[in-house]
Short mmCIF file of C-alpha atoms in Angstrom, two decimals:
data_model
loop_
_atom_site.label_atom_id
_atom_site.label_comp_id
_atom_site.label_asym_id
_atom_site.label_seq_id
_atom_site.Cartn_x
_atom_site.Cartn_y
_atom_site.Cartn_z
CA MET A 257 113.87 -97.94 50.94
CA ASP A 258 115.85 -94.70 51.00
CA TYR A 259 118.11 -93.81 48.11
CA PRO A 260 120.81 -93.34 47.23
CA LEU A 261 121.88 -96.56 48.87
CA PRO A 262 124.40 -96.27 51.72
CA GLU A 263 127.93 -97.23 50.75
CA ALA A 264 127.77 -100.57 52.63
CA ALA A 265 124.57 -101.50 50.78
CA ARG A 266 126.11 -100.57 47.42
CA ARG A 267 129.13 -102.78 48.18
CA TYR A 268 126.83 -105.68 49.08
CA VAL A 269 124.89 -105.37 45.81
CA ALA A 270 128.08 -105.11 43.75
CA ALA A 271 129.64 -108.13 45.47
CA HIS A 272 126.62 -110.37 44.92
CA LEU A 273 125.33 -109.31 41.48
CA HIS A 274 125.85 -112.77 40.04
CA ASP A 275 124.78 -114.82 43.07
CA ASP A 276 121.56 -116.77 43.57
CA PRO A 277 119.01 -114.43 45.21
CA ALA A 278 117.35 -117.30 47.08
CA HIS A 279 120.68 -118.30 48.59
CA LEU A 280 121.41 -114.69 49.59
CA ALA A 281 118.03 -114.40 51.31
CA LEU A 282 118.81 -117.44 53.45
CA GLN A 283 122.07 -115.82 54.59
CA ALA A 284 120.46 -112.50 55.61
CA ARG A 285 121.33 -112.97 59.30
CA ARG A 286 125.04 -112.72 58.45
CA HIS A 287 124.51 -109.01 57.65
CA PRO A 288 122.52 -107.61 60.58
CA GLY A 289 123.23 -104.00 59.68
CA LEU A 290 121.88 -104.23 56.13
CA PRO A 291 118.32 -104.40 54.70
CA VAL A 292 119.18 -107.68 52.98
CA PRO A 293 115.66 -108.57 51.72
CA GLU A 294 115.44 -105.26 49.85
CA LEU A 295 119.00 -105.54 48.55
CA VAL A 296 118.28 -109.06 47.31
CA ARG A 297 115.31 -107.65 45.39
CA GLN A 298 117.68 -105.09 43.87
CA ILE A 299 120.04 -107.87 42.82
CA GLN A 300 117.22 -109.96 41.38
CA ALA A 301 115.90 -107.01 39.35
CA ARG A 302 119.38 -106.19 38.02
CA GLN A 303 119.83 -109.81 36.96
CA LYS A 304 116.55 -109.67 35.03
CA ALA A 305 117.62 -106.40 33.43
CA ARG A 306 121.01 -107.66 32.28
CA ALA A 307 119.81 -109.00 28.91
CA LYS A 308 117.44 -106.19 27.98
CA LEU A 309 118.99 -103.14 29.69
CA PRO A 310 122.67 -104.07 30.18
CA ALA A 311 123.93 -100.50 30.67
CA TRP A 312 121.36 -99.90 33.40
CA ALA A 313 122.06 -103.26 35.06
CA ASP A 314 125.74 -102.33 35.33
CA ASN A 315 125.11 -98.81 36.62
CA PRO A 316 125.65 -98.84 40.42
CA ASP A 317 123.93 -95.47 40.85
CA LEU A 318 120.49 -96.63 39.71
CA ILE A 319 117.67 -97.97 41.87
CA PHE A 320 115.60 -100.85 40.53
CA PRO A 321 111.88 -101.44 41.13
CA PRO A 322 110.39 -104.91 41.75
CA ALA A 323 111.38 -107.48 39.16
CA LEU A 324 107.94 -107.46 37.48
CA SER A 325 108.42 -103.84 36.43
CA VAL A 326 111.77 -104.79 34.90
CA GLU A 327 110.17 -107.74 33.06
CA GLN A 328 107.55 -105.42 31.57
CA ALA A 329 110.07 -102.76 30.52
CA SER A 330 111.17 -102.36 26.92
CA SER A 331 114.65 -103.55 26.06
CA ALA A 332 117.25 -100.98 25.08
CA ARG A 333 117.07 -102.22 21.49
CA THR A 334 113.29 -101.96 21.13
CA ALA A 335 113.17 -98.66 23.04
CA ALA A 336 115.79 -97.19 20.69
CA PHE A 337 113.77 -98.36 17.69
CA LYS A 338 110.57 -96.80 19.04
CA ALA A 339 112.43 -93.54 19.64
CA SER A 340 113.57 -93.53 16.00
CA LEU A 341 109.91 -93.26 14.95
CA VAL A 342 109.16 -90.00 16.77
CA GLU A 343 110.31 -86.38 16.69
CA GLY A 344 109.04 -82.97 17.68
CA GLN A 345 108.77 -80.70 20.69
CA ARG A 346 106.59 -82.62 23.15
CA LEU A 347 105.74 -86.27 23.84
CA ALA A 348 103.90 -87.89 26.74
CA ASP A 349 104.64 -91.47 27.80
CA LEU A 350 101.31 -92.30 29.40
CA THR A 351 102.33 -95.70 30.77
CA GLY A 352 105.80 -94.83 32.00
CA GLY A 353 106.78 -97.94 33.95
CA PHE A 354 110.53 -98.26 34.55
CA GLY A 355 111.22 -95.35 32.20
CA ALA A 356 113.29 -97.07 29.50
CA ASP A 357 111.09 -95.75 26.71
CA SER A 358 110.93 -92.23 28.18
CA VAL A 359 114.72 -92.00 28.38
CA HIS A 360 115.08 -93.00 24.74
CA PHE A 361 112.27 -90.68 23.62
CA ALA A 362 114.09 -87.85 25.41
CA ALA A 363 116.97 -88.19 22.96
CA ARG A 364 114.58 -87.40 20.08
CA VAL A 365 111.98 -85.02 21.52
CA ALA A 366 112.59 -81.70 23.24
CA HIS A 367 110.32 -82.44 26.23
CA VAL A 368 108.90 -85.72 27.54
CA ASP A 369 106.17 -86.07 30.15
CA TYR A 370 106.53 -89.40 31.96
CA VAL A 371 103.18 -90.51 33.47
CA GLU A 372 102.99 -93.38 35.99
CA ARG A 373 100.12 -94.09 38.38
CA ASP A 374 102.33 -95.99 40.88
CA PRO A 375 103.92 -93.22 43.01
CA LYS A 376 106.71 -95.47 44.30
CA LEU A 377 107.75 -96.41 40.77
CA ALA A 378 107.49 -92.77 39.67
CA ASN A 379 109.81 -91.72 42.51
CA ILE A 380 112.37 -94.35 41.51
CA VAL A 381 112.30 -93.13 37.91
CA ARG A 382 112.61 -89.48 39.04
CA TYR A 383 115.74 -90.44 40.99
CA ASN A 384 117.19 -92.51 38.12
CA LEU A 385 116.64 -89.72 35.61
CA ALA A 386 118.86 -87.50 37.71
CA GLN A 387 121.57 -90.18 37.85
CA LEU A 388 121.35 -90.66 34.09
CA GLU A 389 121.50 -86.88 33.57
CA VAL A 390 118.32 -86.75 31.49
CA PRO A 391 116.98 -83.24 32.20
CA ASN A 392 114.12 -83.04 29.68
CA VAL A 393 111.77 -85.64 31.24
CA ALA A 394 109.14 -84.44 33.74
CA VAL A 395 107.70 -87.08 36.09
CA HIS A 396 103.95 -87.13 36.85
CA ALA A 397 102.68 -89.62 39.44
CA THR A 398 99.12 -89.84 38.19
CA ASP A 399 96.70 -91.85 36.08
CA ALA A 400 96.88 -91.47 32.27
CA LEU A 401 93.25 -90.38 31.98
CA ASP A 402 93.57 -87.78 34.75
CA PHE A 403 96.76 -86.47 33.17
CA LEU A 404 95.13 -86.06 29.75
CA LYS A 405 92.12 -84.28 31.24
CA THR A 406 94.21 -81.77 33.15
CA THR A 407 97.26 -81.09 30.98
CA PRO A 408 97.07 -77.81 29.05
CA HIS A 409 99.47 -79.03 26.37
CA HIS A 410 98.93 -80.39 22.89
CA TYR A 411 101.42 -83.12 21.98
CA ASP A 412 103.27 -84.17 18.86
CA TRP A 413 103.09 -87.75 20.16
CA LEU A 414 101.41 -89.74 22.88
CA TYR A 415 102.84 -93.18 23.68
CA LEU A 416 101.00 -96.01 25.43
CA ASP A 417 101.98 -99.52 26.43
CA PRO A 418 98.79 -100.68 28.21
CA ALA A 419 99.18 -103.07 31.14
CA ARG A 420 98.65 -106.65 29.98
CA ARG A 421 98.01 -108.33 33.31
CA ASP A 422 94.65 -108.53 35.09
CA THR A 423 94.01 -108.15 38.81
CA ALA A 424 95.08 -111.79 39.32
CA ALA A 425 98.40 -111.12 37.49
CA ARG A 426 97.29 -113.26 34.54
CA LYS A 427 98.51 -112.22 31.09
CA ILE A 428 95.91 -110.65 28.80
CA PHE A 429 96.24 -109.15 25.32
CA LEU A 430 92.87 -107.98 23.94
CA LEU A 431 92.75 -104.18 23.76
CA ARG A 432 89.49 -103.94 25.68
CA ASP A 433 90.96 -105.98 28.56
CA CYS A 434 94.16 -103.94 28.92
CA GLU A 435 94.58 -100.88 31.13
CA PRO A 436 94.00 -98.25 29.92
CA ASP A 437 91.38 -99.24 27.32
CA VAL A 438 92.87 -97.51 24.26
CA VAL A 439 89.77 -97.95 22.08
CA LYS A 440 87.60 -96.18 24.65
CA LEU A 441 90.28 -93.53 25.22
CA LEU A 442 91.02 -92.95 21.52
CA PRO A 443 88.88 -89.79 20.96
CA LEU A 444 90.64 -88.03 23.85
CA LEU A 445 94.06 -89.25 22.71
CA LEU A 446 93.55 -87.88 19.18
CA HIS A 447 92.18 -84.63 20.60
CA LYS A 448 95.36 -84.15 22.65
CA ALA A 449 97.96 -85.24 20.10
CA ASP A 450 98.72 -85.25 16.40
CA ARG A 451 99.81 -88.87 16.55
CA VAL A 452 99.66 -91.79 18.96
CA LEU A 453 102.18 -94.64 19.18
CA LEU A 454 100.64 -97.77 20.69
CA LYS A 455 102.51 -100.90 21.76
CA THR A 456 100.58 -104.17 21.99
CA SER A 457 101.25 -107.79 22.77
CA PRO A 458 102.54 -109.95 19.88
CA MET A 459 99.62 -112.27 20.64
CA LEU A 460 97.04 -109.67 19.56
CA ASP A 461 95.66 -110.35 16.08
CA ILE A 462 96.79 -107.53 13.78
CA GLU A 463 93.64 -107.54 11.65
CA HIS A 464 91.49 -107.31 14.78
CA ALA A 465 93.58 -104.41 16.10
CA VAL A 466 93.50 -102.45 12.82
CA GLN A 467 89.74 -102.86 12.56
CA GLY A 468 89.12 -102.00 16.22
CA LEU A 469 91.35 -98.92 16.27
CA GLY A 470 90.29 -97.55 12.90
CA HIS A 471 93.00 -94.85 12.73
CA VAL A 472 96.13 -96.94 12.10
CA ARG A 473 98.45 -95.13 9.66
CA ARG A 474 101.38 -97.56 9.90
CA LEU A 475 102.39 -100.51 12.01
CA TRP A 476 105.62 -102.29 12.86
CA VAL A 477 106.10 -105.90 13.89
CA VAL A 478 109.35 -105.84 15.88
CA ALA A 479 111.37 -108.99 16.51
CA VAL A 480 114.67 -109.24 18.37
CA ASP A 481 116.91 -112.06 17.18
CA ASN A 482 113.92 -113.65 15.42
CA GLU A 483 111.55 -113.51 18.40
CA VAL A 484 108.61 -111.12 18.03
CA LYS A 485 108.61 -108.81 21.05
CA GLU A 486 106.01 -106.17 20.24
CA VAL A 487 103.72 -104.71 17.61
CA LEU A 488 103.59 -100.92 17.28
CA TYR A 489 100.71 -98.95 15.76
CA GLU A 490 100.90 -95.32 14.67
CA LEU A 491 97.46 -93.73 15.00
CA GLY A 492 96.56 -90.47 13.29
CA GLN A 493 93.64 -88.08 12.98
CA GLU A 494 92.30 -89.48 9.74
CA PRO A 495 90.64 -92.91 9.52
CA ALA A 496 92.80 -95.50 7.74
CA VAL A 497 91.86 -98.69 5.92
CA ASP A 498 95.01 -100.54 4.81
CA PRO A 499 98.10 -99.30 6.69
CA GLU A 500 101.63 -100.08 5.65
CA ARG A 501 103.18 -102.91 7.66
CA TYR A 502 106.88 -103.09 8.44
CA ALA A 503 108.35 -106.40 9.57
CA LEU A 504 111.57 -105.67 11.48
CA ASN A 505 114.05 -108.16 12.89
CA LEU A 506 116.67 -106.46 15.08
CA ARG A 507 119.71 -108.71 15.06
CA ARG A 508 122.42 -109.32 17.61
CA ASP A 509 125.13 -107.88 15.35
CA GLY A 510 123.38 -104.49 15.20
CA THR A 511 121.90 -104.94 11.70
CA GLN A 512 118.23 -105.33 10.94
CA GLN A 513 116.11 -107.16 8.41
CA GLU A 514 113.08 -105.34 7.04
CA PHE A 515 110.15 -106.16 4.77
CA ARG A 516 107.24 -103.88 3.90
CA LEU A 517 103.76 -104.88 2.79
CA ASN A 518 100.09 -104.10 3.11
CA ARG A 519 96.96 -106.17 2.86
CA ALA A 520 96.20 -105.20 -0.76
CA ARG A 521 99.65 -106.16 -2.05
CA GLU A 522 99.52 -109.41 -0.11
CA ALA A 523 96.13 -110.23 -1.68
CA ARG A 524 97.41 -109.49 -5.20
CA ALA A 525 100.51 -111.65 -4.85
CA THR A 526 100.28 -114.93 -6.76
CA PRO A 527 102.73 -117.55 -5.51
CA ARG A 528 104.43 -120.05 -7.79
CA TYR A 529 105.25 -123.53 -6.53
CA ALA A 530 108.10 -125.98 -7.08
CA GLU A 531 110.06 -128.78 -5.49
CA ALA A 532 113.10 -127.75 -3.46
CA GLN A 533 115.87 -126.25 -5.57
CA GLN A 534 119.43 -125.23 -4.65
CA TYR A 535 118.49 -122.72 -1.89
CA LEU A 536 115.88 -122.79 0.86
CA TYR A 537 114.47 -119.64 2.54
CA GLU A 538 112.77 -119.45 5.92
CA PRO A 539 111.13 -116.04 6.62
CA ASN A 540 111.87 -114.51 10.00
CA ALA A 541 109.22 -114.39 12.70
CA ALA A 542 108.34 -110.71 12.08
CA VAL A 543 107.58 -111.37 8.41
CA LEU A 544 105.21 -114.20 9.29
CA LYS A 545 103.51 -112.24 12.08
CA ALA A 546 102.97 -109.33 9.66
CA GLY A 547 101.09 -111.72 7.36
CA ALA A 548 103.52 -111.84 4.40
CA PHE A 549 102.73 -115.39 3.31
CA LYS A 550 102.64 -114.71 -0.44
CA SER A 551 104.15 -111.30 -1.14
CA ILE A 552 107.50 -112.27 0.41
CA GLY A 553 107.96 -114.88 -2.31
CA THR A 554 106.83 -112.54 -5.08
CA ALA A 555 109.13 -109.74 -3.95
CA PHE A 556 112.20 -111.99 -4.09
CA GLU A 557 111.13 -114.07 -7.12
CA LEU A 558 111.03 -117.23 -5.05
CA LEU A 559 109.05 -120.43 -5.46
CA LYS A 560 106.98 -121.80 -2.62
CA LEU A 561 107.24 -125.42 -1.53
CA HIS A 562 103.61 -125.77 -0.41
CA GLN A 563 100.70 -123.45 0.27
CA ASN A 564 100.86 -124.05 4.03
CA SER A 565 104.58 -124.49 4.63
CA HIS A 566 105.76 -120.85 4.16
CA LEU A 567 109.14 -122.12 3.00
CA TYR A 568 110.59 -120.88 -0.29
CA THR A 569 113.22 -121.98 -2.78
CA SER A 570 115.30 -120.81 -5.74
CA ASP A 571 118.23 -121.84 -7.90
CA VAL A 572 119.77 -118.36 -7.68
CA LEU A 573 120.77 -116.95 -4.30
CA ARG A 574 118.69 -113.98 -3.04
CA PRO A 575 121.13 -112.63 -0.41
CA ASN A 576 118.94 -109.90 1.14
CA PHE A 577 116.05 -112.17 2.09
CA PRO A 578 114.66 -111.27 5.55
CA GLY A 579 115.17 -114.60 7.25
CA ARG A 580 117.48 -117.58 7.17
CA ILE A 581 118.97 -118.93 3.93
CA PHE A 582 120.16 -122.50 3.48
CA LYS A 583 121.81 -124.54 0.78
CA VAL A 584 119.87 -127.73 0.06
CA LEU A 585 122.08 -130.81 0.07
CA ALA A 586 119.42 -133.48 -0.41
CA THR A 587 115.75 -134.34 -0.13
CA GLU A 588 115.05 -137.46 1.93
CA LYS A 589 112.24 -139.36 3.59
CA ALA A 590 111.77 -139.00 7.33
CA ASP A 591 113.92 -142.05 7.97
CA GLY A 592 116.59 -142.04 10.63
CA THR A 593 118.95 -144.41 8.80
CA ALA A 594 118.93 -142.39 5.58
CA LEU A 595 119.34 -139.08 7.38
CA LYS A 596 122.19 -140.25 9.61
CA ALA A 597 124.30 -140.81 6.51
CA TYR A 598 124.64 -137.01 6.30
CA LEU A 599 125.23 -136.45 9.99
CA GLY A 600 128.22 -138.57 10.90
CA PRO A 601 128.60 -140.74 14.01
CA GLU A 602 127.25 -138.08 16.38
CA ALA A 603 123.90 -138.03 14.53
CA ARG A 604 123.29 -134.38 15.43
CA ALA A 605 121.29 -131.78 13.49
CA HIS A 606 119.06 -128.76 13.99
CA VAL A 607 115.46 -129.72 13.22
CA THR A 608 112.54 -127.55 12.11
CA THR A 609 109.08 -128.91 11.30
CA ARG A 610 106.76 -126.90 9.04
CA ASN A 611 103.46 -128.27 7.79
CA PHE A 612 104.58 -131.72 8.91
CA PRO A 613 102.60 -134.40 10.79
CA GLU A 614 105.13 -134.63 13.66
CA SER A 615 106.50 -132.18 16.20
CA VAL A 616 110.25 -131.67 16.51
CA ALA A 617 110.26 -133.83 19.67
CA ASP A 618 108.41 -136.68 17.93
CA PHE A 619 110.69 -136.42 14.89
CA ARG A 620 113.79 -136.69 17.07
CA ARG A 621 112.28 -139.58 18.99
CA HIS A 622 111.58 -141.76 15.98
CA THR A 623 114.75 -140.87 14.02
CA GLY A 624 117.20 -140.85 16.94
CA ILE A 625 118.71 -137.53 15.80
CA ARG A 626 120.02 -135.27 18.57
CA GLU A 627 120.34 -131.47 18.67
CA GLY A 628 123.51 -129.77 17.39
CA GLY A 629 125.96 -129.93 14.54
CA ASP A 630 126.18 -128.00 11.26
CA ILE A 631 123.33 -129.70 9.39
CA TYR A 632 119.77 -128.32 9.37
CA LEU A 633 116.82 -130.60 8.71
CA PHE A 634 113.51 -129.15 7.54
CA ALA A 635 110.71 -131.67 7.89
CA THR A 636 107.88 -130.39 5.71
CA THR A 637 105.39 -131.30 2.99
CA ASP A 638 106.25 -131.08 -0.68
CA LEU A 639 104.20 -129.84 -3.60
CA ARG A 640 102.52 -133.22 -4.02
CA GLY A 641 101.52 -133.46 -0.38
CA ARG A 642 104.24 -135.93 0.62
CA PRO A 643 106.19 -135.57 3.88
CA VAL A 644 109.87 -134.94 3.11
CA VAL A 645 113.01 -133.86 4.93
CA LEU A 646 115.29 -131.26 3.35
CA VAL A 647 118.91 -131.73 4.39
CA CYS A 648 120.56 -128.30 4.45
CA GLU A 649 123.56 -126.30 5.52
CA LYS A 650 123.62 -122.56 6.12
CA ALA A 651 124.29 -120.41 3.07
CA GLN A 652 126.90 -117.75 3.70
CA ALA A 653 125.09 -114.63 2.57
CA PRO A 654 125.02 -111.09 3.99
CA VAL A 655 121.54 -110.00 5.04
CA THR A 656 120.74 -106.33 5.53
CA SER A 657 117.32 -105.14 4.42
CA ALA A 658 114.63 -106.27 2.05
CA PRO A 659 112.49 -104.61 -0.63
CA SER A 660 108.76 -104.20 -0.36
CA GLN A 661 106.35 -105.95 -2.66
CA PRO A 662 105.58 -103.60 -5.58
#
């Protein structure tokens, strides 16, 4: 497809941005002068981009690649966070994709080399960079390995987000299965750059990655609205044994929750246990992914309900806890009749099961409690090994950032 789009094509896309792409495809014959199949793909890609790249989705001057490239792109929020980690004169984005990361890196680094082996995608990004008025990104339609072998430059940073789909489009996550193979490429990467920033799947085991890479200086587990989206590893010249880990939760209101730990501090932490007290604390997903199962309680002087529940309690509110905080109203058995006394005639509550013999669906089925309302039920196991349900309401507490475990 040629770009920029002709005016008639732009009007078609703008008029149908919120319509069903499948329905539009069936009506293609009504617009004989337009390349409707390609325009429908543009609409579909913009719809997929709306949540993660809203400013791009609303920009009529941009061209969008196939929807899969949009799905694999970083969101504006995670791209901005990654950019906050780098600085210097020169960075190469070796797995450029749709270019969201390169554009954000360009705001922090004097010159960015965008590298993408798909020439069609590289051409789209070259065009979009001009529309976005980002002059300090150079586009290279080549393979990452070939680029590294031929570039004369030494870089402050190299960035990689290896492809996590195999030739059959199945999702993969082990480093050795991704393309490029970072472990095999690591000597060349560290020869060409002072530091490397690597993005991996949240499914990859952190301990396995640290051991396999061997040069991890720091790492970040990044969640968006309590869903872990990516894990970032900073690799340096010197071998590293126990890197600092930062658990970040980027929240919808623009604030973030943070907790810092490493393996040694986590091993030293000695949890204390108790029955549920006035407040209940549920760590966010980034904290749990980072492996802070004991040090999170020690850092905030909290008591743990059970070794395997990863729920914490206190009589004094700890407002900066990186997760959700609830006020405990009662402790009950998993009995629908007893629980409905707190819920009113609608019998609605939000249900979480942690270290409990039933799933949320099974719990709802046998208690008759539906989703919704202002009450939160935590079905878990207490200190004595008994299944209990904690009846809670949200505690009104500001949450900004969290201390590390000393």
